Structure formats: structure tokens, C-alpha cells
CSV table of C-alpha atoms and ligand atoms in Angstrom, one decimal:
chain,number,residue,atom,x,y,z
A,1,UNK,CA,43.5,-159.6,53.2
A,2,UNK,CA,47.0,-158.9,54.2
A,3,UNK,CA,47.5,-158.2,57.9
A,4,UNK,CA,48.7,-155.0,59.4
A,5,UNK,CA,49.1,-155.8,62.7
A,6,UNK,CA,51.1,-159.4,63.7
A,7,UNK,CA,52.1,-161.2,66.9
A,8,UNK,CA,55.4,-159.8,67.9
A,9,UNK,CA,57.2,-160.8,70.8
A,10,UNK,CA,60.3,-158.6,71.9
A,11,UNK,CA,61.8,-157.9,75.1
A,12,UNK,CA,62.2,-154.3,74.8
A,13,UNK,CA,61.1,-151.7,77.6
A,14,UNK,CA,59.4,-149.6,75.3
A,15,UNK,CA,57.6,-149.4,72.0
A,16,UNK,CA,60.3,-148.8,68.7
A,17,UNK,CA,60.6,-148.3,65.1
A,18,UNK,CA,62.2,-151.5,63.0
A,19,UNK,CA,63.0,-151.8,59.6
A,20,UNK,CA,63.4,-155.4,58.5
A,21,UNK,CA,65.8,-156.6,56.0
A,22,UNK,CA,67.1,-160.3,55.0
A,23,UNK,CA,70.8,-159.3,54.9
A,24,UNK,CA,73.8,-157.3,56.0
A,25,UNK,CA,72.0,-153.9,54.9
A,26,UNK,CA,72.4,-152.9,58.2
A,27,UNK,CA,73.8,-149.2,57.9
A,28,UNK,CA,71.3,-147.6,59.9
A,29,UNK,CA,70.7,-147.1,64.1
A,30,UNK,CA,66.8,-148.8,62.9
A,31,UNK,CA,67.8,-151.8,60.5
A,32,UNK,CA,67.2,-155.1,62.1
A,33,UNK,CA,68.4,-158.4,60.8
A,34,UNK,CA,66.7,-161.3,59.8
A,35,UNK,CA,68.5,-164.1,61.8
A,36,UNK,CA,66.4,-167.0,61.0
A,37,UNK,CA,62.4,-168.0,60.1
A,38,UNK,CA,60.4,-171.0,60.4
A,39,UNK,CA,56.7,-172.3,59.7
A,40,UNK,CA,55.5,-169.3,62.5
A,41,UNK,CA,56.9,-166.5,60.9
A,42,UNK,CA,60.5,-164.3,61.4
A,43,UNK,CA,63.0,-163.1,64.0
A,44,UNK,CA,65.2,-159.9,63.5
A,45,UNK,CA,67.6,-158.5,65.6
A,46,UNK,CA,68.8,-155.1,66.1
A,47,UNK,CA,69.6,-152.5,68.4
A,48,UNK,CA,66.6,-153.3,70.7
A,49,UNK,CA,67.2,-157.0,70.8
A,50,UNK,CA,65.7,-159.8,69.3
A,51,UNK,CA,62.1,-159.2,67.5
A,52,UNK,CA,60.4,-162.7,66.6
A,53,UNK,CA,57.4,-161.8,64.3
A,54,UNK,CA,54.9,-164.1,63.2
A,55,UNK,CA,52.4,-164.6,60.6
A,56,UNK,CA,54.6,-163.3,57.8
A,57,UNK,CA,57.0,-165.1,55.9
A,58,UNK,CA,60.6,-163.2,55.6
A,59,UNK,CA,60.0,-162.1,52.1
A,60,UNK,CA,56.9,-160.5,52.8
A,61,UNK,CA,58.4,-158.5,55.2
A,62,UNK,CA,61.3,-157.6,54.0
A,63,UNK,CA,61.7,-154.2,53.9
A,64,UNK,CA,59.1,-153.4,55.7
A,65,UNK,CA,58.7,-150.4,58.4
A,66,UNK,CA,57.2,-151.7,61.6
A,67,UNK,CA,56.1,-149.7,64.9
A,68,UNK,CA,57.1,-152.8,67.5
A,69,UNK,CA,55.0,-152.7,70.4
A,70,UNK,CA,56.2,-155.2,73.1
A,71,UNK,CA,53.9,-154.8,75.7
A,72,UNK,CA,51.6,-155.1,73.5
A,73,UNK,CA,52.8,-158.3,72.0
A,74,UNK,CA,52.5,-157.3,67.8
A,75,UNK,CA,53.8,-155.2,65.7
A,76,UNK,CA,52.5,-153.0,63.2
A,77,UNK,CA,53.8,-152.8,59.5
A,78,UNK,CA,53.5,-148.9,59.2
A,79,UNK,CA,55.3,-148.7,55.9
A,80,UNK,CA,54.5,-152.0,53.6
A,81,UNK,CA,57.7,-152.0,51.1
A,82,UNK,CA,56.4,-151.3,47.2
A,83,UNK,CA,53.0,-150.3,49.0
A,84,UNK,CA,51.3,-146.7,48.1
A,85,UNK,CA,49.0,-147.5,50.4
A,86,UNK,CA,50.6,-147.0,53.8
A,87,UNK,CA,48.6,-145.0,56.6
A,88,UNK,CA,49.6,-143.7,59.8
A,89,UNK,CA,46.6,-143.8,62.4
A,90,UNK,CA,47.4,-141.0,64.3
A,91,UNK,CA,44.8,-140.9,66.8
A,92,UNK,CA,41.1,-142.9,67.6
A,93,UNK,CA,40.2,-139.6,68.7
A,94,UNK,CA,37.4,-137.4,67.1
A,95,UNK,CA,35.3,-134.6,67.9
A,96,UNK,CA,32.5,-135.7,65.1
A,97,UNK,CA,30.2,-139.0,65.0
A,98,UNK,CA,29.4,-139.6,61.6
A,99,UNK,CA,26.0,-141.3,60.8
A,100,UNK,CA,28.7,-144.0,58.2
A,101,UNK,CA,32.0,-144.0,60.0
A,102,UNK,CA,34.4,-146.6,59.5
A,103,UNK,CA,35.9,-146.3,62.6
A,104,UNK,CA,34.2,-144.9,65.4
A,105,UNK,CA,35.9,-143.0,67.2
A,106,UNK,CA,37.3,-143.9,71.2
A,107,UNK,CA,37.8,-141.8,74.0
A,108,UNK,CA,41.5,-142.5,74.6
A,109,UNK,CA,44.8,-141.5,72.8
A,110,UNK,CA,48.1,-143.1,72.6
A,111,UNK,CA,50.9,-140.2,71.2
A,112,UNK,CA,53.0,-141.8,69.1
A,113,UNK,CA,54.4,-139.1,66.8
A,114,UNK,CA,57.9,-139.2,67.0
A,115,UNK,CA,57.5,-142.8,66.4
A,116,UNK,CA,56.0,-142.0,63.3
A,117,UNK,CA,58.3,-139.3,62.4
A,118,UNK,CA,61.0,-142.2,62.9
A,119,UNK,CA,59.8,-144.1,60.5
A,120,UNK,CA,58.8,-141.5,57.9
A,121,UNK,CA,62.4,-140.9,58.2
A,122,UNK,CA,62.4,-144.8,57.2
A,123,UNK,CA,60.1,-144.1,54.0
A,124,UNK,CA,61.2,-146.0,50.7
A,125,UNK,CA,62.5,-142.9,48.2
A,126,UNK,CA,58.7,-141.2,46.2
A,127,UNK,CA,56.2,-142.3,49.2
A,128,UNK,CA,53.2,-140.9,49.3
A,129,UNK,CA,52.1,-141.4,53.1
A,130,UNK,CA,48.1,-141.2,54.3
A,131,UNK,CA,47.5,-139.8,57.6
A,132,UNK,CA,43.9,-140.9,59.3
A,133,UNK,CA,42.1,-141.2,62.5
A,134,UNK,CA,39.6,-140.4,64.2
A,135,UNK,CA,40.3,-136.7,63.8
A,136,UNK,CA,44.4,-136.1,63.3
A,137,UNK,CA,44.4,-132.3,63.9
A,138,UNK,CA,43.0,-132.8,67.1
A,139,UNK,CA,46.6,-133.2,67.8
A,140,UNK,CA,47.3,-130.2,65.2
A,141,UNK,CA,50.0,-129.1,66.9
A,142,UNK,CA,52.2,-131.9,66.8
A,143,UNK,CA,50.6,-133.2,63.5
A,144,UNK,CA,51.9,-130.3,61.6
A,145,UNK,CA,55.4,-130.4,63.5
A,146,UNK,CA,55.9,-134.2,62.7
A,147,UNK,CA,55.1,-133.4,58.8
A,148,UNK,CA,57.3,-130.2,58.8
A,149,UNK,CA,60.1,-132.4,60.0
A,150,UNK,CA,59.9,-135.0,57.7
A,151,UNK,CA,59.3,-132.9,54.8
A,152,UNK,CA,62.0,-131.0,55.5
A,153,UNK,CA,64.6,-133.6,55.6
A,154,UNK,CA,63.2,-135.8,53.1
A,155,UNK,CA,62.1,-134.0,49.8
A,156,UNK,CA,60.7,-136.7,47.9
A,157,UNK,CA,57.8,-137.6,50.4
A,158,UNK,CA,54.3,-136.4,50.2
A,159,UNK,CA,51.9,-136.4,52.8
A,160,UNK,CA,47.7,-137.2,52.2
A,161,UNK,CA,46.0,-136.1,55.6
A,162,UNK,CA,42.3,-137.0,56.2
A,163,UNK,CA,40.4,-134.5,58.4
A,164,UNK,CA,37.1,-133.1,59.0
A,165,UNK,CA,38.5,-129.7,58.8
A,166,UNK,CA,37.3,-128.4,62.0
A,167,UNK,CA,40.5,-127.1,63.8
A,168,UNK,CA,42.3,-124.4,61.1
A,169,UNK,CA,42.0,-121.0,61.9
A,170,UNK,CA,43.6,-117.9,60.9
A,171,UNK,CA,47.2,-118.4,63.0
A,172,UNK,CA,47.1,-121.5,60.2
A,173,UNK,CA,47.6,-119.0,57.3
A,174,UNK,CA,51.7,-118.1,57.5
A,175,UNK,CA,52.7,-121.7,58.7
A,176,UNK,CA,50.7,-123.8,55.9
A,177,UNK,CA,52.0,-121.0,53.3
A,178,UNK,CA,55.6,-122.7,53.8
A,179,UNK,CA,56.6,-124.2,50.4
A,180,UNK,CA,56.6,-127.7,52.5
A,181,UNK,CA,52.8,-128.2,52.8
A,182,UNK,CA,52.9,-128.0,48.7
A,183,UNK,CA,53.5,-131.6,49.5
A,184,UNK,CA,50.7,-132.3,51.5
A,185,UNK,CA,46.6,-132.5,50.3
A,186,UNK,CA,44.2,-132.5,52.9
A,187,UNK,CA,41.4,-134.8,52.5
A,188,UNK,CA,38.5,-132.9,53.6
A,189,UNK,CA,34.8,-134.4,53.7
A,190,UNK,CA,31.2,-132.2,52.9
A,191,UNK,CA,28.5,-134.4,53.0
A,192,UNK,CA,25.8,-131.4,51.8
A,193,UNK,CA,25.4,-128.3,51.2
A,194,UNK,CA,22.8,-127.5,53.7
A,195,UNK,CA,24.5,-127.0,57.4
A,196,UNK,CA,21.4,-128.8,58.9
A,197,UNK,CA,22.0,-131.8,56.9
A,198,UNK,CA,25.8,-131.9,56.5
A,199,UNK,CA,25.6,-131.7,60.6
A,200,UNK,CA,23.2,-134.3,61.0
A,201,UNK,CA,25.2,-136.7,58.6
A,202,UNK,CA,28.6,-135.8,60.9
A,203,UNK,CA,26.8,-135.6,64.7
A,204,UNK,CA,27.6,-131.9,65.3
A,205,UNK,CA,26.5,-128.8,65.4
A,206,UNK,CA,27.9,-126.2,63.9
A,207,UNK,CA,30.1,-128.9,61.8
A,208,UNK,CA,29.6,-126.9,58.3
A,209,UNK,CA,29.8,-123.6,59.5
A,210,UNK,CA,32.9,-124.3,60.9
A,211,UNK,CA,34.3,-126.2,57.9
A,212,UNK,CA,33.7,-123.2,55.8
A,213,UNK,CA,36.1,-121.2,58.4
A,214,UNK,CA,38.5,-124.1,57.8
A,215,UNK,CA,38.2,-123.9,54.2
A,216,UNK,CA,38.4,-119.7,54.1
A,217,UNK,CA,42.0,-120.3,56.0
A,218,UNK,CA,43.3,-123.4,53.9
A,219,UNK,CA,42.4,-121.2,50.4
A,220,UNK,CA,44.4,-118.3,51.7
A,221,UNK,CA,47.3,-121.0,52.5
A,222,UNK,CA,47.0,-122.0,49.2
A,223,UNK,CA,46.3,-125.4,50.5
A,224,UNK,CA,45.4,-128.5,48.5
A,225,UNK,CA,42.4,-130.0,49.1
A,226,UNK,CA,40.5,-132.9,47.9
A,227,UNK,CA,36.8,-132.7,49.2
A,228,UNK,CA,35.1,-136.0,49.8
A,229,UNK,CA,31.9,-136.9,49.9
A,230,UNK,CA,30.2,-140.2,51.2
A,231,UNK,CA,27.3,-141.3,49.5
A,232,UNK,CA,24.3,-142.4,51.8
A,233,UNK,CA,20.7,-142.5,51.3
A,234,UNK,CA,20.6,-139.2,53.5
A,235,UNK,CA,22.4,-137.2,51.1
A,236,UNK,CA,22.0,-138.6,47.4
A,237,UNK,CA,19.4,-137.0,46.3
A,238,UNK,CA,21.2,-133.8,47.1
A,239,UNK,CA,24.7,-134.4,45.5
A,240,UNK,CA,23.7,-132.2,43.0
A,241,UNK,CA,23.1,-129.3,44.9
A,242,UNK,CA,26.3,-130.0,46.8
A,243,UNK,CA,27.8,-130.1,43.1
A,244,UNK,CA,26.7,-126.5,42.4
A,245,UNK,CA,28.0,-125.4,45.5
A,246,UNK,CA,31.4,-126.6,45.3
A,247,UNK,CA,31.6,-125.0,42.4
A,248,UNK,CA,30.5,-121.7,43.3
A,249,UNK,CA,32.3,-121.7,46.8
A,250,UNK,CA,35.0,-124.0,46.6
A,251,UNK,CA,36.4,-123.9,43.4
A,252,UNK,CA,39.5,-124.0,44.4
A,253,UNK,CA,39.5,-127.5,45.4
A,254,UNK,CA,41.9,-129.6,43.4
A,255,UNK,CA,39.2,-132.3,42.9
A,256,UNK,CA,36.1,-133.9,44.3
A,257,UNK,CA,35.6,-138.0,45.1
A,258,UNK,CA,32.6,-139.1,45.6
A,259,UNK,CA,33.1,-142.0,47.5
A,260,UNK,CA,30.7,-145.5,48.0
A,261,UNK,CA,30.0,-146.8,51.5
A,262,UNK,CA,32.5,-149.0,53.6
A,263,UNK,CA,30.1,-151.9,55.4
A,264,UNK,CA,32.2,-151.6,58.5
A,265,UNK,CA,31.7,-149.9,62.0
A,266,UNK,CA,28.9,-147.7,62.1
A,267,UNK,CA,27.6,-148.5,58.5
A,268,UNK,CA,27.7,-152.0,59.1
A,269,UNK,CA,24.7,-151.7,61.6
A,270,UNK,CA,23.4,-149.2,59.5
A,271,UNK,CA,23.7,-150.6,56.0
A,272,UNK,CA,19.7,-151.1,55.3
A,273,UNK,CA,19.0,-147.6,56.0
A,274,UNK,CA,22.7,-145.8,54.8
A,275,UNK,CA,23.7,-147.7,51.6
A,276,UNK,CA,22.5,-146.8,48.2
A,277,UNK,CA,22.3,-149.0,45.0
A,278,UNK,CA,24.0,-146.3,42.7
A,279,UNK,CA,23.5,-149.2,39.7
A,280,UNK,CA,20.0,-149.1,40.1
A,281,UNK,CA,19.5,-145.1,40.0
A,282,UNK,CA,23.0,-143.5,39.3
A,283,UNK,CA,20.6,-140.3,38.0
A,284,UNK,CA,21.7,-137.8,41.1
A,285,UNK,CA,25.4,-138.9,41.2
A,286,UNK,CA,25.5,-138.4,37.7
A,287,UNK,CA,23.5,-135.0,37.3
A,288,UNK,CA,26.2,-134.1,40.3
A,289,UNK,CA,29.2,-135.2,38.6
A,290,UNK,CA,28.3,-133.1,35.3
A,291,UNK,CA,27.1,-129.8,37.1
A,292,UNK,CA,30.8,-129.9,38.8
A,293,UNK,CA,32.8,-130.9,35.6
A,294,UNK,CA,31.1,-128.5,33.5
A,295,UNK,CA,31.9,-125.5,35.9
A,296,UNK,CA,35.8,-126.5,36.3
A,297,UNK,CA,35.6,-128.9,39.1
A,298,UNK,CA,37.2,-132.1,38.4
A,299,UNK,CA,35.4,-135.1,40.2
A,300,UNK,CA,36.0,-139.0,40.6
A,301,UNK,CA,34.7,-141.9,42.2
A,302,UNK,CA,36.0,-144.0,44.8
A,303,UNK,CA,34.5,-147.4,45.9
A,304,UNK,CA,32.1,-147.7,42.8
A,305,UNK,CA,33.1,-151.2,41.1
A,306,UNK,CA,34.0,-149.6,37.6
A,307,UNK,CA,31.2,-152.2,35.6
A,308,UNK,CA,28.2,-150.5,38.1
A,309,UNK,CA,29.1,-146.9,36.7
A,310,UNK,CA,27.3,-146.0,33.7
A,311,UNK,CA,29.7,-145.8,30.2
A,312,UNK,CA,29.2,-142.0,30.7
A,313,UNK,CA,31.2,-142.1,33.9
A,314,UNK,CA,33.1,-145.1,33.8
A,315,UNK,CA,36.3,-143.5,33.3
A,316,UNK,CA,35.8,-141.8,37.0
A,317,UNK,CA,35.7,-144.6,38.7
A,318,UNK,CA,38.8,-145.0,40.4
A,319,UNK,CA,40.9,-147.9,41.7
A,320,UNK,CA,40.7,-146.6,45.0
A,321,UNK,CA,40.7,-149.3,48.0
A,322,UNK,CA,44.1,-150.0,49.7
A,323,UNK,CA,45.4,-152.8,48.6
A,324,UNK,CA,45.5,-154.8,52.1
A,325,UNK,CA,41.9,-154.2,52.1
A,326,UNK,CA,41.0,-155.1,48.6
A,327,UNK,CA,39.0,-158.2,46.9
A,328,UNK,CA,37.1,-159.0,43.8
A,329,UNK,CA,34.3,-161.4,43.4
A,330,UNK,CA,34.5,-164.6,41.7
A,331,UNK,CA,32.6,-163.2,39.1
A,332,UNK,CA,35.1,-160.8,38.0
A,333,UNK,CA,37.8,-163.6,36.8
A,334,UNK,CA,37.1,-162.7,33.5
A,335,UNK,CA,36.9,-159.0,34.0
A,336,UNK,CA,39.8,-157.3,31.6
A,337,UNK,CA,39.0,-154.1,33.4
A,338,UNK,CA,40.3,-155.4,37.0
A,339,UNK,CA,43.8,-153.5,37.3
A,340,UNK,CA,41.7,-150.9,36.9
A,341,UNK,CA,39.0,-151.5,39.0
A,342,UNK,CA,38.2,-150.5,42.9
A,343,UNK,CA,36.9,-153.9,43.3
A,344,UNK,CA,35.6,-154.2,46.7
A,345,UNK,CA,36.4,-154.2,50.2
A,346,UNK,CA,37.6,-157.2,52.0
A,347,UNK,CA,34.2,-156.6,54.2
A,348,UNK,CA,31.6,-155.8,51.4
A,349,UNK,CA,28.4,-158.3,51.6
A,350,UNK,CA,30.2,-161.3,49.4
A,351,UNK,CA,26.0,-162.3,47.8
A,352,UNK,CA,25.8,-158.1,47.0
A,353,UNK,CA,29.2,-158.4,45.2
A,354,UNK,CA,28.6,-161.6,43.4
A,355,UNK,CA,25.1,-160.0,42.3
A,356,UNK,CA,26.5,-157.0,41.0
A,357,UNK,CA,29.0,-157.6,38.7
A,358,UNK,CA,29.3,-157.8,34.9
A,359,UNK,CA,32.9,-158.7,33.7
A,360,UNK,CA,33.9,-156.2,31.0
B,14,SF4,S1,33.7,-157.4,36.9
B,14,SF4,FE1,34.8,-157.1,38.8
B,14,SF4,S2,36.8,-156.3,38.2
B,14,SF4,FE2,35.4,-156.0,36.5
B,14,SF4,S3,34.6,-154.0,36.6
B,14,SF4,FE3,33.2,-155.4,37.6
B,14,SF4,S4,33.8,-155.4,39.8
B,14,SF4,FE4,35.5,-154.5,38.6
């Protein structure tokens, strides 16, 4: 797995943006220097002083964006060089406690957008940059102000935002309709398409109700949306009602994923109960996936190793897990499908992989 977050020591008063580079390509107020590297790792200097990071050699890092946090003691490589999968964690905040989260949520909240906006700024030229939490439009506000910057001064980025959709409303409508959010997709998840379940999955009342407000004001922006859905025992059976739903109501969506369990966080604890063996019944996913195709609504899978899918839907199955949190199993050596392939995540049950997997 490669590491985000490294031991940093620096004696600066506050946290700062870095970008690291091996030689004199220091033109800019953030570049810092390498100025020598060892067994440990690195150290950099720039305008905030020396930066000694270790666990990484110099030529991993090179490039690299990094948030430095000295009072922390690490630093955090917020945009990996050649990487497109580089996320900014914008709060642990959330106002939702799904049954499968990845990351539950904490109470507190450390602002560091114009930190990110920094190193947006920093981005390497065609990036395509996630946004996650918790919830990010908690913080809506300074969310959307941070991207209207950066979008604005830097025309070839993109944004991807994840959110529950539970914040737009109709003050939303003028400001998302500026040609700059046609560079940002919200990544919006329904779990069902009956409110009682949907807000059971998510651990709020009202959840769906109000995500159909969300997504009346994001179709009038003119928004684009990819709806996600994660598949637990609670909900398989009725993907395919959700499937004629979206179609009927949310056509507009540029595309559906239908997205495998993490085992992490909440699921982890949960797994017996949450995960579903979509090799051993893939019948729902399936009849889902064809009800939404056939009435204009373009679907994929994420997290679903591609030799588990059925021929039929092989071709959906995306390779969708970041690259820092990526594996294969042993098994798969001989695989000629892997570039291809979602493999699995760094965390997934190793025997459960091993089991599951027939090279093709
Ligand atoms: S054998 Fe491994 S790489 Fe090949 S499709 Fe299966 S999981 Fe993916």
C-alpha cells in the first residue's frame, strides 16, 4: 500500500503547502528543494525552512504536493505526481451514519481550505481532483468558494465531489449554473428507492426526501451527477426497483456505479451481516443493471473483481480502487485481464480473495 501520510519533522509555526522537487525547479513561493536523503527518507528546504520527510525515497516523492503539518509531526502527500487518484479530505464531519461507511464520521473539524486551494493551485496540468469526507458540503460555503477559485484560475482541472446531497437548495441554482461547475460531477449516493429503507441504510430521517430536493436543484443547475449505490444485503434484493426508479426520476444522471463493499470502518464489524457474494447470486444486480441500460441510464461497477461478474456484464466492471489502496491476490499472476481489473482493496479478507478468483 503506498502511504499518504509520513513522519515529517519541520520547524515551522504553522501547517503549509510544499511541493517537492530534486533540483533547481524552484520558480515558485511553494517549491522546496531536495537537499539531501538517506536510508530514513528526504529533506527539502524552502521558504518555511527545512522539511525532513521520512519513509519515502526522493524519487517517489518527487513532485509531489504535500500539506506539511509540523505540530503534527507528518505530512500528507495531497497530490501524488502521475496519480489520478488524489483526494482532498475536506472534513470527518457528517450529518449521516451509514449502516457500511468507510469512515465514520468524528465530531470535530480542522478548516483547511485555503490550504487546499494552495495546492490545487499546485495541481500537475489535466488533474482530475476527488473531494471526500465525512460530508464536504457541510462546509458548502467554503467548499464551493475553494472550487470556484481554482477553477477559475486553472482551466484544465476537474473537480469529483462525494456528498450525500443533503445541503442544495434552491439559492444553489444561479451559482452552480456558472460554466465552472461543468468541471465538477458530484458523486451522490441512493441506496433504495423506498425512503424507509434508503434512511435506515444512511441513519437519518428524512435522508431521501431530502436528497430528492437536492437532486430537483442540481437538475435545474444542470449539474453532473454520478449516483452511487453500495451494495449490502439490506438493499440487493431491491437494486432493481431502485433501477426503475432512476430511470423514471433521475434520468438525468450522467451514470450509475454500483459499487462492492469496502471491509473497513463500519463494515468491517459488520461484514457477516452487510457483504453480499454477488458471484454466487449476481441475479438482482444484473436484472438492475439491464432495467437501467435499457431505459437510457448508463451503469458500471466499482469494486467487483472483473472475473466474479458474469460475461454479460463483465465489461462494467471497472478498475475502480485508488491506486494507494489497491492489491491483487496471488492468484491473479496469471490474470491477462489485471490492468483492467478493480482488484481489491489493500483491506479485503486476503482467504475471500484467494477464493474467489479465476485468472482470465
Ligand atoms: S484474476 Fe485477479 S486480476 Fe484477473 S479478473 Fe480476477 S481478480 Fe481481476
Amino acid at each position: 500500500m503506498i502511504r499518504l501520510t509520513l513522519p515529517a519533522m519541520s520547524d515551522a509555526e504553522r501547517p503549509y503547502v510544499a511541493r517537492l522537487g530534486r533540483t533547481g525547479s524552484s520558480n515558485g513561493v511553494h517549491d522546496f528543494e531536495l537537499i539531501g536523503e538517506d536510508v530514513d527518507g528526504a529533506t527539502y528546504v524552502g521558504r518555511n525552512g527545512l522539511v525532513a520527510i521520512d519513509g519515502a525515497t526522493a524519487a517517489e516523492l518527487e513532485g509531489d504536493v504535500i500539506i506539511v503539518d509540523p505540530a503534527g509531526g507528518r505530512a500528507e502527500r495531497i497530490l501524488r505526481r502521475g496519480s489520478t487518484h488524489n483526494t482532498l479530505l475536506v472534513t470527518e464531519r457528517c450529518d449521516q451514519l451509514c449502516l457500511m461507511c468507510s469512515q465514520p464520521p468524528k465530531k470535530t473539524h480542522v478548516d483547511r481550505f485555503a490550504l487546499f486551494e494552495e495546492a490545487c493551485l499546485l495541481a500537475e496540468p489535466g488533474s482530475l481532483i476527488g473531494v471526500s469526507g465525512g460530508e464536504p458540503t457541510l462546509y458548502k460555503s467554503d467548499l464551493l468558494g475553494m472550487m470556484e477559485r481554482v477553477l477559475g484560475e486553472r482551466s484544465d482541472i476537474e473537480f469529483h465531489v462525494l456528498t450525500n446531497g443533503q445541503f442544495f437548495d434552491d439559492a444553489d441554482v444561479v451559482r452552480l449554473r456558472d460554466p465552472r461547475y461543468g468541471r465538477v460531477t458530484w458523486g451522490i449516493p441512493v441506496y433504495a428507492a423506498e425512503a424507509v429503507l434508503h434512511d435506515r441504510i444512511v441513519g437519518k430521517d428524512g435522508a431521501f426526501d431530502r436528497l430528492e430536493t437536492s437532486m430537483a436543484v442540481l437538475a435545474r443547475a444542470g449539474a453532473r451527477i454520478e449516483l452511487r449505490t453500495v451494495l449490502i444485503a439490506d438493499n440487493v434484493q431491491a437494486l432493481p426497483i431502485l433501477a426503475s426508479y432512476i430511470a423514471r426520476r433521475l434520468r438525468f444522471v450522467e451514470v450509475w456505479s454500483i459499487m462492492q463493499l469496502e471491509h473497513i470502518g463500519f463494515a468491517r464489524t459488520r461484514w457477516a451481516s452487510l457483504f453480499v457474494d454477488h458471484a454466487a447470486d449476481f441475479a438482482p444486480i444484473g436484472e438492475a443493471i439491464d432495467q437501467a441500460m435499457l431505459r437510457g441510464v448508463r451503469a458500471q461497477l466499482f469494486n467487483f473483481p472483473r472475473c466474479t461478474v458474469p460475461v454479460a456484464w463483465r465489461g462494467l466492471a471497472r478498475a475502480s480502487i485508488s491506486d494507494w489502496k489497491r492489491r491483487y491476490a496471488d492468484a491473479c499472476s496469471p490474470c491477462r485481464e489485471r490492468d483492467a481489473c478493480s482488484g481489491f482493496f489493500e483491506w479485503h479478507p486476503t482467504e475471500q480473495a484467494e477464493a474467489g478468483v479465476r485468472p482470465l
